[in-house]
Tab-separated table of C-alpha atoms in Angstrom:
chain	number	residue	atom	x	y	z
A	1	GLY	CA	29.200	-1.249	26.466
A	2	ALA	CA	29.541	-4.025	28.995
A	3	LYS	CA	32.409	-5.305	31.097
A	4	ARG	CA	32.593	-9.025	31.800
A	5	GLN	CA	33.693	-9.403	35.397
A	6	GLY	CA	36.166	-12.095	36.451
A	7	ARG	CA	35.314	-14.940	38.778
A	8	VAL	CA	36.345	-14.644	42.423
A	9	GLY	CA	37.603	-17.917	43.871
A	10	GLY	CA	37.327	-21.180	42.015
A	11	THR	CA	37.793	-22.004	38.366
A	12	LYS	CA	35.619	-21.651	35.322
A	13	SER	CA	32.730	-24.110	35.465
A	14	GLU	CA	32.133	-26.555	32.634
A	15	LEU	CA	29.339	-25.499	30.290
A	16	SER	CA	26.488	-27.876	29.632
A	17	LEU	CA	23.376	-27.906	27.481
A	18	ARG	CA	20.415	-26.592	29.473
A	19	LEU	CA	17.078	-28.307	29.005
A	20	VAL	CA	13.654	-26.905	29.944
A	21	ASP	CA	10.886	-29.514	29.873
A	22	GLY	CA	13.094	-31.636	27.641
A	23	THR	CA	13.694	-28.816	25.124
A	24	PRO	CA	17.115	-27.157	24.745
A	25	ASN	CA	16.873	-23.720	26.344
A	26	HIS	CA	18.280	-21.946	23.285
A	27	ALA	CA	15.585	-23.560	21.076
A	28	ARG	CA	12.669	-22.141	23.080
A	29	PRO	CA	10.728	-19.313	21.373
A	30	ASP	CA	11.162	-17.054	24.439
A	31	TYR	CA	14.945	-17.513	24.626
A	32	TYR	CA	17.048	-14.339	24.546
A	33	PRO	CA	20.774	-14.902	23.813
A	34	PRO	CA	22.870	-13.389	26.641
A	35	THR	CA	25.919	-12.614	24.469
A	36	GLU	CA	24.560	-12.134	20.960
A	37	PRO	CA	27.114	-10.115	18.909
A	38	TYR	CA	25.905	-6.560	18.282
A	39	GLU	CA	28.478	-4.482	16.467
A	40	MET	CA	28.724	-0.733	16.907
A	41	SER	CA	27.796	-0.077	13.285
A	42	PHE	CA	24.524	-1.971	13.673
A	43	VAL	CA	23.792	-0.387	17.062
A	44	ILE	CA	23.925	3.143	15.637
A	45	ARG	CA	22.124	2.138	12.445
A	46	ASP	CA	19.263	0.646	14.468
A	47	LEU	CA	19.288	3.569	16.889
A	48	LEU	CA	18.810	6.110	14.098
A	49	HIS	CA	16.102	4.043	12.475
A	50	LEU	CA	14.280	3.598	15.796
A	51	ALA	CA	14.387	7.344	16.424
A	52	ALA	CA	13.207	8.134	12.898
A	53	GLU	CA	10.324	5.711	13.263
A	54	LYS	CA	9.181	6.375	16.856
A	55	LEU	CA	9.956	10.027	17.612
A	56	VAL	CA	7.356	12.702	17.003
A	57	VAL	CA	8.400	15.586	14.770
A	58	GLY	CA	10.514	17.846	16.981
A	59	GLY	CA	11.580	14.943	19.185
A	60	ARG	CA	15.297	14.505	19.852
A	61	LEU	CA	17.797	11.647	19.906
A	62	VAL	CA	20.941	11.956	22.053
A	63	TYR	CA	23.735	9.357	21.995
A	64	TRP	CA	27.486	8.900	22.375
A	65	LEU	CA	29.540	8.319	19.201
A	66	PRO	CA	33.137	6.951	19.571
A	67	THR	CA	35.617	8.478	17.123
A	68	VAL	CA	39.363	8.379	16.417
A	69	ALA	CA	40.775	11.771	17.354
A	70	GLY	CA	43.334	12.152	14.567
A	71	GLU	CA	41.026	10.915	11.822
A	72	TYR	CA	37.719	12.584	12.690
A	73	THR	CA	35.910	14.931	10.315
A	74	PRO	CA	32.358	16.337	10.689
A	75	HIS	CA	31.235	14.001	7.889
A	76	ASP	CA	31.762	11.010	10.222
A	77	VAL	CA	28.530	11.809	12.070
A	78	PRO	CA	25.802	9.473	10.722
A	79	GLU	CA	23.017	11.053	8.711
A	80	HIS	CA	19.343	10.192	8.234
A	81	PRO	CA	16.841	11.807	5.836
A	82	VAL	CA	14.420	12.760	8.634
A	83	LEU	CA	16.955	13.633	11.365
A	84	GLN	CA	18.887	16.897	11.620
A	85	LEU	CA	22.085	17.417	13.620
A	86	VAL	CA	21.536	19.893	16.456
A	87	ALA	CA	24.666	19.587	18.596
A	88	ASN	CA	28.033	17.794	18.432
A	89	SER	CA	30.131	17.984	21.616
A	90	GLU	CA	33.478	16.231	22.078
A	91	GLN	CA	34.930	14.544	25.171
A	92	PRO	CA	38.582	13.737	24.308
A	93	PHE	CA	40.509	10.760	25.722
A	94	GLY	CA	43.847	11.125	23.930
A	95	SER	CA	43.989	9.052	20.741
A	96	TRP	CA	40.217	8.609	20.697
A	97	SER	CA	37.233	10.565	21.869
A	98	ARG	CA	33.501	10.285	22.236
A	99	ARG	CA	31.018	12.802	20.938
A	100	LEU	CA	27.645	13.617	22.404
A	101	ILE	CA	25.421	13.798	19.319
A	102	THR	CA	21.996	15.440	19.449
A	103	MET	CA	19.643	15.007	16.478
A	104	GLU	CA	16.104	16.290	15.972
A	105	LYS	CA	13.358	14.733	13.869
A	106	ILE	CA	12.323	17.311	11.266
A	107	LYS	CA	9.645	15.458	9.271
A	108	PRO	CA	7.636	12.197	9.256
A	109	LEU	CA	9.338	9.027	8.017
A	110	ASP	CA	8.356	7.895	4.523
A	111	SER	CA	8.616	4.247	3.507
A	112	HIS	CA	11.402	4.936	0.979
A	113	GLU	CA	13.472	6.587	3.726
A	114	ALA	CA	13.435	3.530	5.982
A	115	VAL	CA	16.984	2.472	5.018
A	116	VAL	CA	19.550	4.092	7.284
A	117	PRO	CA	22.832	5.279	5.713
A	118	GLU	CA	25.830	3.463	7.197
A	119	GLN	CA	28.636	5.933	6.580
A	120	PHE	CA	30.323	6.577	9.900
A	121	VAL	CA	33.477	5.811	11.819
A	122	PHE	CA	33.440	3.503	14.798
A	123	VAL	CA	35.739	1.553	17.127
A	124	MET	CA	35.311	-2.187	16.626
A	125	PHE	CA	37.181	-5.175	18.098
A	126	GLY	CA	39.800	-2.810	19.531
A	127	LEU	CA	40.883	-1.424	16.157
A	128	ARG	CA	40.208	1.715	14.169
A	129	ALA	CA	37.709	0.856	11.490
A	130	TYR	CA	35.700	2.755	8.917
A	131	VAL	CA	32.381	1.614	7.512
A	132	VAL	CA	32.092	2.830	3.940
A	133	THR	CA	29.033	2.569	1.720
A	134	ARG	CA	29.246	5.398	-0.823
A	135	VAL	CA	32.014	5.927	-3.343
A	136	ARG	CA	32.014	9.677	-2.876
A	137	GLY	CA	32.277	9.363	0.890
A	138	PHE	CA	34.946	6.720	0.444
A	139	GLU	CA	37.106	8.982	-1.698
A	140	ARG	CA	36.802	11.824	0.763
A	141	ARG	CA	37.426	9.661	3.801
A	142	LEU	CA	40.432	7.907	2.329
A	143	PHE	CA	42.300	10.553	0.398
A	144	SER	CA	41.628	13.806	2.270
A	145	THR	CA	43.896	13.015	5.255
A	146	ASN	CA	47.652	13.320	5.554
A	147	HIS	CA	47.975	9.704	6.651
A	148	PHE	CA	50.342	8.860	3.784
A	149	VAL	CA	52.409	12.033	3.526
A	150	GLY	CA	56.035	11.086	2.898
A	151	ALA	CA	55.373	7.348	3.191
A	152	ALA	CA	55.016	4.467	0.767
A	153	ARG	CA	51.317	3.746	0.227
A	154	VAL	CA	50.086	0.135	0.166
A	155	ALA	CA	46.507	-1.102	-0.365
A	156	VAL	CA	45.641	-4.650	0.724
A	157	VAL	CA	42.379	-5.993	-0.695
A	158	GLY	CA	41.065	-8.628	1.710
A	159	GLY	CA	40.791	-8.397	5.494
A	160	GLY	CA	41.371	-12.078	6.197
A	161	ALA	CA	44.461	-13.973	7.297
A	162	ALA	CA	46.322	-13.396	4.003
A	163	GLY	CA	45.674	-9.665	4.164
A	164	PHE	CA	46.776	-9.259	7.768
A	165	TYR	CA	49.858	-11.466	7.351
A	166	THR	CA	50.788	-9.369	4.316
A	167	ALA	CA	50.400	-6.174	6.329
A	168	ALA	CA	52.442	-7.632	9.203
A	169	ARG	CA	55.271	-8.548	6.842
A	170	VAL	CA	55.324	-5.115	5.233
A	171	LEU	CA	55.320	-3.399	8.633
A	172	ALA	CA	58.228	-5.580	9.768
A	173	LYS	CA	60.305	-4.706	6.690
A	174	THR	CA	59.854	-0.936	6.662
A	175	SER	CA	58.748	1.817	9.016
A	176	ASN	CA	57.991	4.481	6.414
A	177	VAL	CA	54.772	2.976	5.092
A	178	GLY	CA	51.023	3.458	5.308
A	179	ILE	CA	48.714	0.467	4.772
A	180	ASP	CA	44.973	0.446	4.081
A	181	ILE	CA	43.143	-2.888	4.346
A	182	PHE	CA	39.839	-3.203	2.459
A	183	GLU	CA	37.266	-5.876	3.340
A	184	GLN	CA	33.765	-6.455	1.964
A	185	GLN	CA	32.469	-7.682	5.348
A	186	ILE	CA	32.165	-5.236	8.238
A	187	PRO	CA	34.220	-7.304	10.726
A	188	PRO	CA	37.805	-8.297	9.926
A	189	TYR	CA	39.673	-11.634	9.895
A	190	GLY	CA	37.842	-13.417	7.066
A	191	LEU	CA	37.986	-17.210	7.272
A	192	VAL	CA	39.538	-17.076	10.733
A	193	ARG	CA	36.151	-15.784	11.849
A	194	TYR	CA	33.842	-17.468	9.335
A	195	GLY	CA	35.790	-20.538	8.170
A	196	VAL	CA	37.531	-22.125	11.144
A	197	ALA	CA	35.475	-24.816	12.872
A	198	PRO	CA	33.721	-23.384	15.959
A	199	ASP	CA	35.298	-26.025	18.210
A	200	HIS	CA	38.827	-25.134	17.036
A	201	LEU	CA	39.259	-22.045	19.185
A	202	GLU	CA	43.019	-22.561	19.410
A	203	VAL	CA	43.283	-21.978	15.650
A	204	LYS	CA	41.747	-18.541	16.119
A	205	ASN	CA	44.568	-17.403	18.409
A	206	CYS	CA	46.153	-15.649	15.426
A	207	ILE	CA	43.476	-12.958	15.859
A	208	SER	CA	45.588	-11.452	18.645
A	209	LYS	CA	48.431	-10.958	16.147
A	210	PHE	CA	46.057	-9.471	13.596
A	211	ALA	CA	44.651	-7.087	16.222
A	212	SER	CA	48.159	-5.812	17.008
A	213	VAL	CA	48.672	-5.188	13.277
A	214	ALA	CA	45.379	-3.287	13.054
A	215	MET	CA	46.280	-1.109	16.045
A	216	ASP	CA	49.529	-0.021	14.413
A	217	PRO	CA	49.212	3.715	13.602
A	218	ARG	CA	50.432	2.975	10.069
A	219	VAL	CA	47.416	0.745	9.353
A	220	ARG	CA	43.767	1.584	8.637
A	221	TYR	CA	40.946	-0.890	8.131
A	222	PHE	CA	37.978	-0.196	5.844
A	223	GLY	CA	35.084	-2.586	6.314
A	224	ASN	CA	31.936	-2.925	4.195
A	225	THR	CA	33.968	-1.906	1.143
A	226	ARG	CA	33.586	-3.867	-2.088
A	227	VAL	CA	36.539	-3.444	-4.409
A	228	GLY	CA	35.244	-3.890	-7.938
A	229	THR	CA	31.864	-2.268	-7.335
A	230	GLN	CA	32.288	0.667	-4.957
A	231	ILE	CA	35.831	1.340	-6.097
A	232	SER	CA	37.895	-0.257	-8.854
A	233	VAL	CA	41.384	-1.736	-8.780
A	234	SER	CA	42.481	0.911	-11.292
A	235	ASP	CA	41.342	3.612	-8.848
A	236	LEU	CA	43.468	2.014	-6.123
A	237	ARG	CA	46.473	1.742	-8.430
A	238	SER	CA	46.209	5.425	-9.261
A	239	VAL	CA	46.776	6.526	-5.652
A	240	TYR	CA	48.787	3.679	-4.047
A	241	ASP	CA	52.378	2.641	-4.662
A	242	ALA	CA	51.390	-1.042	-4.378
A	243	VAL	CA	48.102	-2.953	-4.409
A	244	VAL	CA	47.998	-6.485	-2.965
A	245	LEU	CA	45.017	-8.722	-3.807
A	246	ALA	CA	44.680	-11.023	-0.789
A	247	TYR	CA	41.043	-12.111	-1.006
A	248	GLY	CA	39.565	-15.589	-1.332
A	249	ALA	CA	36.719	-17.145	-3.287
A	250	SER	CA	33.426	-15.350	-2.772
A	251	GLU	CA	31.255	-17.682	-4.879
A	252	ASP	CA	30.833	-21.424	-5.357
A	253	LYS	CA	32.027	-23.209	-8.476
A	254	ARG	CA	29.086	-24.698	-10.313
A	255	LEU	CA	29.288	-28.425	-11.010
A	256	GLY	CA	26.926	-28.444	-13.966
A	257	ILE	CA	25.288	-31.768	-13.050
A	258	GLY	CA	21.665	-32.810	-12.809
A	259	GLY	CA	20.105	-32.304	-9.384
A	260	GLU	CA	22.607	-29.669	-8.352
A	261	ASP	CA	19.783	-27.215	-7.645
A	262	GLY	CA	17.491	-29.839	-6.161
A	263	ASN	CA	14.752	-32.109	-7.469
A	264	SER	CA	11.172	-32.581	-6.272
A	265	GLY	CA	11.499	-30.063	-3.489
A	266	ARG	CA	14.880	-31.291	-2.248
A	267	VAL	CA	17.643	-28.823	-1.519
A	268	GLY	CA	20.205	-30.438	-3.800
A	269	VAL	CA	23.922	-29.732	-3.464
A	270	VAL	CA	25.153	-27.417	-0.691
A	271	SER	CA	28.768	-26.299	-0.957
A	272	ALA	CA	31.048	-26.751	2.039
A	273	ARG	CA	31.833	-23.032	1.772
A	274	MET	CA	28.198	-22.105	2.390
A	275	PHE	CA	27.627	-24.791	5.037
A	276	VAL	CA	30.689	-23.709	7.028
A	277	ALA	CA	29.720	-20.040	6.636
A	278	TRP	CA	26.194	-20.906	7.810
A	279	TYR	CA	27.189	-22.477	11.113
A	280	ASN	CA	29.878	-19.815	11.680
A	281	GLY	CA	27.484	-16.888	11.239
A	282	LEU	CA	28.486	-15.259	7.933
A	283	PRO	CA	25.567	-12.859	7.303
A	284	GLU	CA	25.100	-13.741	3.616
A	285	ALA	CA	24.831	-17.464	4.471
A	286	GLN	CA	22.143	-17.214	7.141
A	287	ASP	CA	19.285	-17.727	4.673
A	288	LEU	CA	20.638	-21.170	3.742
A	289	HIS	CA	17.912	-23.770	4.203
A	290	MET	CA	19.351	-26.867	5.873
A	291	ASP	CA	16.800	-29.688	5.912
A	292	LEU	CA	18.259	-32.121	8.437
A	293	THR	CA	14.971	-33.650	9.567
A	294	SER	CA	13.508	-35.433	6.516
A	295	HIS	CA	16.408	-37.869	6.009
A	296	ASP	CA	19.145	-39.539	8.056
A	297	THR	CA	22.123	-39.583	5.665
A	298	VAL	CA	24.403	-36.870	4.294
A	299	VAL	CA	27.033	-37.447	1.600
A	300	ILE	CA	30.158	-35.284	1.720
A	301	VAL	CA	32.377	-35.157	-1.375
A	302	GLY	CA	35.972	-34.718	-0.273
A	303	HIS	CA	38.597	-36.225	2.020
A	304	GLY	CA	40.104	-33.052	3.491
A	305	ASN	CA	39.976	-31.256	6.840
A	306	VAL	CA	36.915	-29.210	5.835
A	307	ALA	CA	35.078	-32.428	4.960
A	308	LEU	CA	35.864	-33.833	8.410
A	309	ASP	CA	34.809	-30.541	10.020
A	310	CYS	CA	31.421	-30.758	8.301
A	311	ALA	CA	31.008	-34.410	9.309
A	312	ARG	CA	31.952	-33.658	12.911
A	313	ILE	CA	29.492	-30.761	13.179
A	314	LEU	CA	26.704	-32.968	11.799
A	315	LEU	CA	27.428	-35.876	14.173
A	316	ALA	CA	28.732	-34.197	17.338
A	317	PRO	CA	26.444	-34.221	20.405
A	318	LEU	CA	24.741	-30.947	21.284
A	319	GLU	CA	26.556	-30.838	24.618
A	320	HIS	CA	29.814	-30.545	22.682
A	321	LEU	CA	28.547	-27.955	20.193
A	322	ALA	CA	26.954	-25.807	22.904
A	323	ARG	CA	30.429	-25.121	24.328
A	324	THR	CA	31.778	-23.814	21.013
A	325	ASP	CA	31.507	-20.637	18.920
A	326	ILE	CA	28.699	-22.072	16.754
A	327	THR	CA	25.764	-19.731	16.170
A	328	ASN	CA	22.488	-20.087	18.055
A	329	ARG	CA	20.629	-20.479	14.775
A	330	ALA	CA	22.790	-23.410	13.661
A	331	LEU	CA	22.594	-24.996	17.091
A	332	THR	CA	18.791	-24.830	16.984
A	333	VAL	CA	18.691	-26.549	13.576
A	334	LEU	CA	21.217	-29.209	14.622
A	335	ALA	CA	19.226	-29.882	17.809
A	336	GLN	CA	16.367	-31.103	15.588
A	337	SER	CA	18.613	-33.036	13.188
A	338	ASN	CA	17.864	-36.641	12.271
A	339	ILE	CA	21.239	-37.199	10.591
A	340	ARG	CA	22.744	-40.464	11.828
A	341	ARG	CA	25.066	-41.365	8.975
A	342	VAL	CA	27.635	-39.336	7.034
A	343	GLU	CA	29.322	-40.850	3.984
A	344	MET	CA	32.570	-39.265	2.780
A	345	VAL	CA	33.412	-39.879	-0.866
A	346	GLY	CA	36.837	-39.232	-2.388
A	347	ARG	CA	38.222	-39.720	-5.861
A	348	ARG	CA	41.531	-41.253	-4.783
A	349	GLY	CA	42.806	-43.906	-2.391
A	350	PRO	CA	43.450	-43.834	1.368
A	351	LEU	CA	47.098	-42.789	0.978
A	352	GLN	CA	46.024	-39.638	-0.855
A	353	VAL	CA	43.609	-38.265	1.770
A	354	SER	CA	44.353	-34.667	2.693
A	355	PHE	CA	42.971	-34.470	6.235
A	356	THR	CA	45.352	-34.518	9.195
A	357	THR	CA	45.819	-36.953	12.059
A	358	LYS	CA	44.477	-34.326	14.467
A	359	GLU	CA	41.183	-34.060	12.578
A	360	LEU	CA	40.883	-37.851	12.411
A	361	ARG	CA	41.528	-38.229	16.144
A	362	GLU	CA	38.724	-35.767	16.861
A	363	MET	CA	36.330	-38.054	14.999
A	364	THR	CA	37.445	-41.005	17.137
A	365	LYS	CA	36.366	-39.114	20.270
A	366	LEU	CA	32.747	-38.951	19.090
A	367	ASN	CA	30.363	-41.771	19.862
A	368	VAL	CA	30.277	-42.927	16.238
A	369	ASP	CA	31.517	-45.848	14.151
A	370	ILE	CA	34.235	-44.977	11.657
A	371	ILE	CA	33.466	-47.343	8.795
A	372	CYS	CA	35.938	-47.952	5.977
A	373	ASP	CA	37.244	-50.673	3.674
A	374	ARG	CA	39.933	-51.927	6.026
A	375	ASP	CA	41.116	-54.538	3.524
A	376	LEU	CA	41.751	-51.796	0.957
A	377	VAL	CA	43.651	-49.665	3.497
A	378	GLU	CA	45.828	-52.607	4.543
A	379	ARG	CA	46.584	-53.540	0.907
A	380	GLU	CA	47.508	-49.961	0.056
A	381	CYS	CA	49.817	-49.684	3.070
A	382	THR	CA	51.563	-53.046	2.646
A	383	SER	CA	51.966	-53.148	-1.128
A	384	PRO	CA	55.531	-52.516	-2.391
A	385	GLU	CA	54.499	-49.134	-3.821
A	386	GLY	CA	52.584	-48.154	-0.683
A	387	HIS	CA	55.374	-49.262	1.637
A	388	ALA	CA	57.946	-47.238	-0.331
A	389	TYR	CA	55.622	-44.217	-0.348
A	390	LEU	CA	55.016	-44.376	3.423
A	391	LEU	CA	58.691	-44.854	4.200
A	392	HIS	CA	59.303	-41.107	4.008
A	393	LYS	CA	55.780	-40.036	5.083
A	394	ARG	CA	55.778	-40.495	8.831
A	395	PRO	CA	52.666	-38.328	9.556
A	396	LEU	CA	50.689	-40.252	6.911
A	397	ARG	CA	51.903	-43.578	8.286
A	398	ARG	CA	50.789	-42.559	11.767
A	399	MET	CA	47.405	-41.466	10.408
A	400	MET	CA	46.880	-44.843	8.701
A	401	ASP	CA	47.638	-46.529	12.039
A	402	VAL	CA	44.978	-44.377	13.726
A	403	LEU	CA	42.473	-45.180	10.977
A	404	LEU	CA	43.034	-48.929	11.240
A	405	LYS	CA	42.934	-48.832	15.029
A	406	HIS	CA	39.594	-47.035	15.294
A	407	SER	CA	37.702	-48.112	12.178
A	408	VAL	CA	35.415	-51.080	11.540
A	409	ARG	CA	34.367	-52.931	8.425
A	410	PRO	CA	30.879	-52.212	7.058
A	411	GLU	CA	29.653	-55.694	7.907
A	412	ASP	CA	30.992	-55.450	11.470
A	413	ALA	CA	29.236	-52.120	11.992
A	414	GLN	CA	25.986	-53.691	10.788
A	415	LYS	CA	26.393	-56.580	13.245
A	416	GLU	CA	26.957	-54.185	16.148
A	417	LYS	CA	23.831	-52.255	15.158
A	418	GLN	CA	21.779	-55.472	15.166
């Protein structure tokens, strides 16, 4: 673990993009991220694999394993096909403890044994969490405790905002309840972590509320658990008094149009869901190939806040992005981007856009031209139908004022460029 010390005297200095010989420091091949996320589950997984690969037969691995005192069973100690448990000593600290685990390598590592099992308990993000990978282990871990004795039992499928708000509401309404939250990703918080724009840190403040929910003794969180494959909804219904499905879309909706999968080596259509997940660090989206160097224009279909988020990430200067939560991988790709123009296409008129004034104002702060059909916007706003519609839509009326104030006509933008 590591403790980030506070600053003595003075205030926090403004971050800036560091260049070495004209190259962004984070894009250099010898760059080592100082605060790369490394979750406990991955630390122990890699530790066991390293020991299995590098130790001689008879060699030993010794490490500390954090556990929750009231929930621990001997099965929580990670296992590996070539490592044998030798000693398991506990150092208690009240509600949690740490265990000094000693394991000995008993045979050479075969290639088919290179995958490390991930069934163990760990403390993550200040909450009690269980990584589950095997149905049998899941059943034992979930149903063998007395966590729900005498209480109503509620299962919440989905560890994002909807799931945690549901749990918070249930906890507020009754005290005699036990809640289990199931999430297919290892970390919690869903789109708050992987969907909110990296420069919208204030939106992520709800995580503090979710963390307080997770720390409630009536709540348990099970990460890396896929409901529908590892365990079925019918299984949950058989042991819980209520099952709440609070998950979002996990796949893109196919358009069924030519070129969707790319033509002549081009990438084709990339969904906003995958693009946002890519620059926010969702593991399953990190293999997305974003070719931002062979062309200078991107077309975004949609007139909502997510569309403006995507446009802003593509056009924002690196100095701005380097101060956000964006991943190092995305920042490296964007540093080499040749995108200079983003066209946003919508199926309806300007009065039906679904982005907010706040998102639009953020675009006005970038060093870009906001180009639109000003004549169309003015006609829509001043027509009898438009005027009557805006009469009771003050936020929309204010947004149209911002758009007209900061936008230019296409021909005027071309003149400025010349």
